[in-house]
PDB file of C-alpha atoms in Angstrom:
ATOM      1  CA  LEU R   1      84.466  28.809  49.543  1.00 67.00           C
ATOM      2  CA  GLN R   2      87.642  30.949  49.421  1.00 74.00           C
ATOM      3  CA  GLY R   3      85.708  33.925  50.351  1.00 78.00           C
ATOM      4  CA  ARG R   4      86.984  35.141  46.787  1.00 84.00           C
ATOM      5  CA  LEU R   5      82.371  36.633  46.525  1.00 83.00           C
ATOM      6  CA  SER R   6      83.731  39.436  44.066  1.00 84.00           C
ATOM      7  CA  GLN R   7      85.382  36.268  41.435  1.00 84.00           C
ATOM      8  CA  ALA R   8      82.695  34.099  41.788  1.00 83.00           C
ATOM      9  CA  GLU R   9      79.620  36.549  41.465  1.00 81.00           C
ATOM     10  CA  VAL R  10      81.407  37.371  38.181  1.00 83.00           C
ATOM     11  CA  THR R  11      82.455  33.801  37.290  1.00 79.00           C
ATOM     12  CA  PHE R  12      78.776  33.514  37.289  1.00 78.00           C
ATOM     13  CA  VAL R  13      77.200  36.874  35.408  1.00 75.00           C
ATOM     14  CA  LEU R  14      79.620  35.823  32.420  1.00 76.00           C
ATOM     15  CA  ALA R  15      78.503  31.744  32.214  1.00 71.00           C
ATOM     16  CA  GLU R  16      74.816  33.920  32.104  1.00 72.00           C
ATOM     17  CA  HIS R  17      76.489  35.910  29.014  1.00 69.00           C
ATOM     18  CA  ILE R  18      77.898  32.905  27.179  1.00 69.00           C
ATOM     19  CA  ALA R  19      74.676  30.859  28.204  1.00 63.00           C
ATOM     20  CA  PRO R  20      72.303  29.972  24.992  1.00 58.00           C
ATOM     21  CA  GLY R  21      70.370  33.749  24.698  1.00 54.00           C
ATOM     22  CA  ARG R  22      70.760  36.470  27.084  1.00 50.00           C
ATOM     23  CA  GLY R  23      68.162  34.941  30.239  1.00 53.00           C
ATOM     24  CA  ARG R  24      68.357  31.573  28.858  1.00 60.00           C
ATOM     25  CA  VAL R  25      70.456  30.168  31.999  1.00 59.00           C
ATOM     26  CA  ASP R  26      67.893  27.675  33.099  1.00 56.00           C
ATOM     27  CA  GLU R  27      68.009  25.498  30.021  1.00 58.00           C
ATOM     28  CA  LEU R  28      71.845  24.860  30.366  1.00 56.00           C
ATOM     29  CA  LEU R  29      72.609  20.963  31.196  1.00 51.00           C
ATOM     30  CA  ASN R  30      73.099  22.234  35.270  1.00 68.00           C
ATOM     31  CA  GLY R  31      71.049  25.139  35.624  1.00 75.00           C
ATOM     32  CA  ALA R  32      69.990  23.924  38.825  1.00 80.00           C
ATOM     33  CA  ALA R  33      73.911  24.582  39.967  1.00 82.00           C
ATOM     34  CA  PHE R  34      74.264  28.079  38.341  1.00 83.00           C
ATOM     35  CA  HIS R  35      71.261  29.408  40.265  1.00 85.00           C
ATOM     36  CA  ILE R  36      72.006  27.268  43.536  1.00 87.00           C
ATOM     37  CA  GLY R  37      75.896  28.491  43.320  1.00 87.00           C
ATOM     38  CA  LEU R  38      74.880  31.984  42.255  1.00 88.00           C
ATOM     39  CA  GLY R  39      72.241  32.400  45.759  1.00 90.00           C
ATOM     40  CA  ASN R  40      74.559  30.702  47.608  1.00 88.00           C
ATOM     41  CA  VAL R  41      77.712  33.588  46.785  1.00 89.00           C
ATOM     42  CA  LEU R  42      74.549  36.075  46.930  1.00 90.00           C
ATOM     43  CA  ARG R  43      73.864  35.083  50.897  1.00 88.00           C
ATOM     44  CA  GLU R  44      77.183  35.447  51.492  1.00 87.00           C
ATOM     45  CA  ARG R  45      77.447  38.368  50.585  1.00 88.00           C
ATOM     46  CA  ASN R  46      74.073  39.162  53.145  1.00 88.00           C
ATOM     47  CA  GLU R  47      71.884  39.746  49.688  1.00 90.00           C
ATOM     48  CA  LEU R  48      69.581  38.214  50.841  1.00 89.00           C
ATOM     49  CA  GLU R  49      66.118  38.547  48.762  1.00 90.00           C
ATOM     50  CA  SER R  50      67.988  37.924  45.362  1.00 91.00           C
ATOM     51  CA  ALA R  51      69.757  34.302  46.999  1.00 90.00           C
ATOM     52  CA  ARG R  52      66.481  33.913  48.017  1.00 90.00           C
ATOM     53  CA  HIS R  53      65.380  33.798  44.579  1.00 91.00           C
ATOM     54  CA  HIS R  54      68.353  32.457  42.716  1.00 89.00           C
ATOM     55  CA  MET R  55      68.217  29.513  45.656  1.00 89.00           C
ATOM     56  CA  VAL R  56      63.953  28.937  44.874  1.00 89.00           C
ATOM     57  CA  LEU R  57      65.049  29.196  41.031  1.00 86.00           C
ATOM     58  CA  GLY R  58      68.257  26.343  41.299  1.00 86.00           C
ATOM     59  CA  ILE R  59      65.253  23.831  43.582  1.00 86.00           C
ATOM     60  CA  ASP R  60      62.616  23.988  42.001  1.00 84.00           C
ATOM     61  CA  LEU R  61      64.607  23.033  38.881  1.00 79.00           C
ATOM     62  CA  VAL R  62      66.407  20.201  40.546  1.00 77.00           C
ATOM     63  CA  GLN R  63      62.463  19.110  41.264  1.00 73.00           C
ATOM     64  CA  GLY R  64      62.110  18.520  37.926  1.00 63.00           C
ATOM     65  CA  MET R  65      64.780  16.227  37.071  1.00 63.00           C
ATOM     66  CA  LEU R  66      65.018  12.765  35.806  1.00 59.00           C
ATOM     67  CA  SER R  67      68.808  12.558  38.062  1.00 62.00           C
ATOM     68  CA  VAL R  68      70.532  15.597  39.495  1.00 69.00           C
ATOM     69  CA  ASP R  69      74.177  15.750  41.142  1.00 80.00           C
ATOM     70  CA  ALA R  70      73.368  14.743  44.521  1.00 84.00           C
ATOM     71  CA  ASP R  71      76.197  17.373  45.711  1.00 86.00           C
ATOM     72  CA  VAL R  72      74.415  20.575  44.357  1.00 84.00           C
ATOM     73  CA  VAL R  73      71.392  19.972  46.024  1.00 86.00           C
ATOM     74  CA  THR R  74      73.506  19.155  49.273  1.00 91.00           C
ATOM     75  CA  VAL R  75      74.063  22.496  48.852  1.00 88.00           C
ATOM     76  CA  GLY R  76      71.460  24.366  47.329  1.00 90.00           C
ATOM     77  CA  TYR R  77      69.143  22.959  50.382  1.00 93.00           C
ATOM     78  CA  VAL R  78      71.426  23.638  52.941  1.00 94.00           C
ATOM     79  CA  ALA R  79      72.436  27.322  51.801  1.00 91.00           C
ATOM     80  CA  LEU R  80      68.532  27.791  51.962  1.00 92.00           C
ATOM     81  CA  ALA R  81      68.064  26.378  55.354  1.00 94.00           C
ATOM     82  CA  LYS R  82      70.664  28.637  56.470  1.00 91.00           C
ATOM     83  CA  LEU R  83      69.195  31.861  54.228  1.00 91.00           C
ATOM     84  CA  ARG R  84      65.711  31.334  56.077  1.00 92.00           C
ATOM     85  CA  HIS R  85      67.484  31.223  59.188  1.00 91.00           C
ATOM     86  CA  ALA R  86      69.514  34.526  58.686  1.00 87.00           C
ATOM     87  CA  HIS R  87      65.705  35.854  57.571  1.00 88.00           C
ATOM     88  CA  GLY R  88      64.490  34.677  61.380  1.00 90.00           C
ATOM     89  CA  ASP R  89      62.467  31.958  59.977  1.00 93.00           C
ATOM     90  CA  LEU R  90      64.616  28.992  61.697  1.00 91.00           C
ATOM     91  CA  LEU R  91      61.760  26.434  62.143  1.00 93.00           C
ATOM     92  CA  GLY R  92      61.267  27.555  58.284  1.00 94.00           C
ATOM     93  CA  GLY R  93      64.962  26.401  57.852  1.00 94.00           C
ATOM     94  CA  LEU R  94      64.616  23.184  59.994  1.00 96.00           C
ATOM     95  CA  ALA R  95      61.670  22.366  57.333  1.00 96.00           C
ATOM     96  CA  VAL R  96      63.811  22.784  54.076  1.00 95.00           C
ATOM     97  CA  LEU R  97      66.640  19.970  55.447  1.00 96.00           C
ATOM     98  CA  ASP R  98      63.300  17.974  56.466  1.00 96.00           C
ATOM     99  CA  GLU R  99      62.758  18.332  52.293  1.00 93.00           C
ATOM    100  CA  PHE R 100      66.383  17.732  51.925  1.00 93.00           C
ATOM    101  CA  ALA R 101      66.559  14.553  54.181  1.00 94.00           C
ATOM    102  CA  GLN R 102      63.106  12.904  52.145  1.00 93.00           C
ATOM    103  CA  LEU R 103      64.670  14.278  48.552  1.00 88.00           C
ATOM    104  CA  ALA R 104      68.041  12.634  50.094  1.00 90.00           C
ATOM    105  CA  TYR R 105      66.679   9.249  51.106  1.00 91.00           C
ATOM    106  CA  ALA R 106      64.699   9.002  48.134  1.00 87.00           C
ATOM    107  CA  ARG R 107      67.550   9.373  45.473  1.00 85.00           C
ATOM    108  CA  GLN R 108      69.419   7.726  47.878  1.00 88.00           C
ATOM    109  CA  PHE R 109      72.664  10.210  48.370  1.00 89.00           C
ATOM    110  CA  TYR R 110      76.013   9.222  49.132  1.00 89.00           C
ATOM    111  CA  ALA R 111      75.916   8.731  53.194  1.00 89.00           C
ATOM    112  CA  PRO R 112      78.729  12.040  53.541  1.00 88.00           C
ATOM    113  CA  LEU R 113      75.911  14.423  51.851  1.00 90.00           C
ATOM    114  CA  VAL R 114      73.292  13.022  54.152  1.00 93.00           C
ATOM    115  CA  ALA R 115      75.126  13.362  56.977  1.00 93.00           C
ATOM    116  CA  ARG R 116      76.241  17.294  55.783  1.00 93.00           C
ATOM    117  CA  GLY R 117      72.113  18.163  56.215  1.00 95.00           C
ATOM    118  CA  ALA R 118      72.377  16.780  59.599  1.00 96.00           C
ATOM    119  CA  ALA R 119      75.293  18.640  60.863  1.00 96.00           C
ATOM    120  CA  ALA R 120      73.413  21.653  58.741  1.00 96.00           C
ATOM    121  CA  ARG R 121      70.066  20.902  61.531  1.00 96.00           C
ATOM    122  CA  ALA R 122      72.282  21.151  64.248  1.00 97.00           C
ATOM    123  CA  GLN R 123      73.296  24.442  63.422  1.00 95.00           C
ATOM    124  CA  LEU R 124      70.234  25.472  63.491  1.00 95.00           C
ATOM    125  CA  TRP R 125      69.153  23.734  67.131  1.00 95.00           C
ATOM    126  CA  LEU R 126      72.393  25.329  68.317  1.00 94.00           C
ATOM    127  CA  ALA R 127      70.788  29.135  66.936  1.00 91.00           C
ATOM    128  CA  GLN R 128      67.742  28.151  68.564  1.00 90.00           C
ATOM    129  CA  GLY R 129      69.220  27.252  71.825  1.00 92.00           C
ATOM    130  CA  ASN R 130      68.146  23.692  71.546  1.00 94.00           C
ATOM    131  CA  VAL R 131      71.335  22.214  73.095  1.00 94.00           C
ATOM    132  CA  ALA R 132      69.816  18.601  74.457  1.00 96.00           C
ATOM    133  CA  ALA R 133      69.279  17.920  70.371  1.00 96.00           C
ATOM    134  CA  THR R 134      72.441  18.907  69.172  1.00 95.00           C
ATOM    135  CA  VAL R 135      74.600  16.533  71.953  1.00 96.00           C
ATOM    136  CA  ARG R 136      71.597  13.988  70.622  1.00 96.00           C
ATOM    137  CA  TRP R 137      72.922  15.225  67.285  1.00 97.00           C
ATOM    138  CA  ALA R 138      76.833  15.363  67.809  1.00 96.00           C
ATOM    139  CA  ALA R 139      76.450  10.925  69.752  1.00 95.00           C
ATOM    140  CA  GLU R 140      74.659   9.797  66.963  1.00 95.00           C
ATOM    141  CA  SER R 141      77.064  11.507  64.159  1.00 94.00           C
ATOM    142  CA  GLY R 142      79.964   9.255  65.335  1.00 91.00           C
ATOM    143  CA  LEU R 143      82.649  11.280  64.659  1.00 94.00           C
ATOM    144  CA  SER R 144      85.087  12.713  67.674  1.00 93.00           C
ATOM    145  CA  ALA R 145      87.661  14.691  68.158  1.00 92.00           C
ATOM    146  CA  ASP R 146      90.117  12.550  68.110  1.00 90.00           C
ATOM    147  CA  ASP R 147      89.279  10.793  64.957  1.00 90.00           C
ATOM    148  CA  ALA R 148      92.381   9.494  62.728  1.00 88.00           C
ATOM    149  CA  ASN R 149      91.374  10.884  59.051  1.00 84.00           C
ATOM    150  CA  LEU R 150      89.571  14.674  59.057  1.00 87.00           C
ATOM    151  CA  THR R 151      88.631  14.744  55.400  1.00 86.00           C
ATOM    152  CA  TYR R 152      87.107  18.027  53.774  1.00 83.00           C
ATOM    153  CA  LEU R 153      84.018  16.089  52.377  1.00 83.00           C
ATOM    154  CA  ARG R 154      82.848  16.180  56.823  1.00 89.00           C
ATOM    155  CA  GLU R 155      84.227  19.406  57.656  1.00 90.00           C
ATOM    156  CA  ALA R 156      81.009  21.043  58.218  1.00 90.00           C
ATOM    157  CA  GLU R 157      79.933  18.060  60.530  1.00 94.00           C
ATOM    158  CA  TYR R 158      83.372  18.697  62.271  1.00 95.00           C
ATOM    159  CA  LEU R 159      83.035  22.164  62.466  1.00 94.00           C
ATOM    160  CA  THR R 160      79.513  21.744  63.846  1.00 96.00           C
ATOM    161  CA  LEU R 161      81.144  18.876  66.459  1.00 96.00           C
ATOM    162  CA  ALA R 162      83.356  21.644  67.423  1.00 96.00           C
ATOM    163  CA  GLN R 163      80.600  24.118  67.957  1.00 95.00           C
ATOM    164  CA  VAL R 164      78.260  21.442  70.030  1.00 96.00           C
ATOM    165  CA  LEU R 165      81.573  20.660  72.432  1.00 96.00           C
ATOM    166  CA  ILE R 166      81.977  24.463  73.200  1.00 96.00           C
ATOM    167  CA  VAL R 167      78.351  24.636  73.956  1.00 95.00           C
ATOM    168  CA  GLN R 168      79.137  20.991  76.391  1.00 94.00           C
ATOM    169  CA  GLY R 169      81.782  23.272  78.200  1.00 95.00           C
ATOM    170  CA  LYS R 170      84.264  21.493  76.471  1.00 95.00           C
ATOM    171  CA  SER R 171      86.607  23.715  75.046  1.00 94.00           C
ATOM    172  CA  GLU R 172      89.885  21.745  75.550  1.00 94.00           C
ATOM    173  CA  GLU R 173      88.584  19.386  73.087  1.00 94.00           C
ATOM    174  CA  ALA R 174      87.201  21.620  70.739  1.00 95.00           C
ATOM    175  CA  LEU R 175      90.220  23.211  70.788  1.00 95.00           C
ATOM    176  CA  ARG R 176      92.223  20.382  69.742  1.00 92.00           C
ATOM    177  CA  LEU R 177      90.038  19.118  67.554  1.00 93.00           C
ATOM    178  CA  LEU R 178      89.589  23.110  65.220  1.00 93.00           C
ATOM    179  CA  ASP R 179      93.768  22.151  65.866  1.00 91.00           C
ATOM    180  CA  ARG R 180      93.942  19.438  63.588  1.00 84.00           C
ATOM    181  CA  PRO R 181      95.374  19.679  60.304  1.00 74.00           C
TER     182      PRO R 181
END
């Protein structure tokens, strides 16, 4: 999150070395978090094929778990959707977010995590040029540039809202939102 991708990658490599035996990181309590986290770092570094490999492993591990870390799952699905988009597969990215929405509903994820997935969908719609869908998302989100409490937990949503406002020609409103502490 701080942009220190090399340090993050080193941390993942070290974690893999202290796992119970080389190549057995999946046996850790949260092997899914390991693969999703490393996959996300690799995606940010534009190492897309390696990123896809780790993200798919992480999400596959999530599928077999009785209980999951909902935040890790959210990060994984959103990152995989972005990865599919980076590969030029916008519909595949939207399908990943559909799968996330179904899982989040079935496992009753915390509402802000579900909203983060919806914001990721709006970002993909923006990339597709589907302005009507993004405007509809913004209206349904209940977010406003003038909201009193901007929290880190909802940062992705507010950044998406700023993008939608810009597309709508509401640049001053977007700047007012982005300029807030």
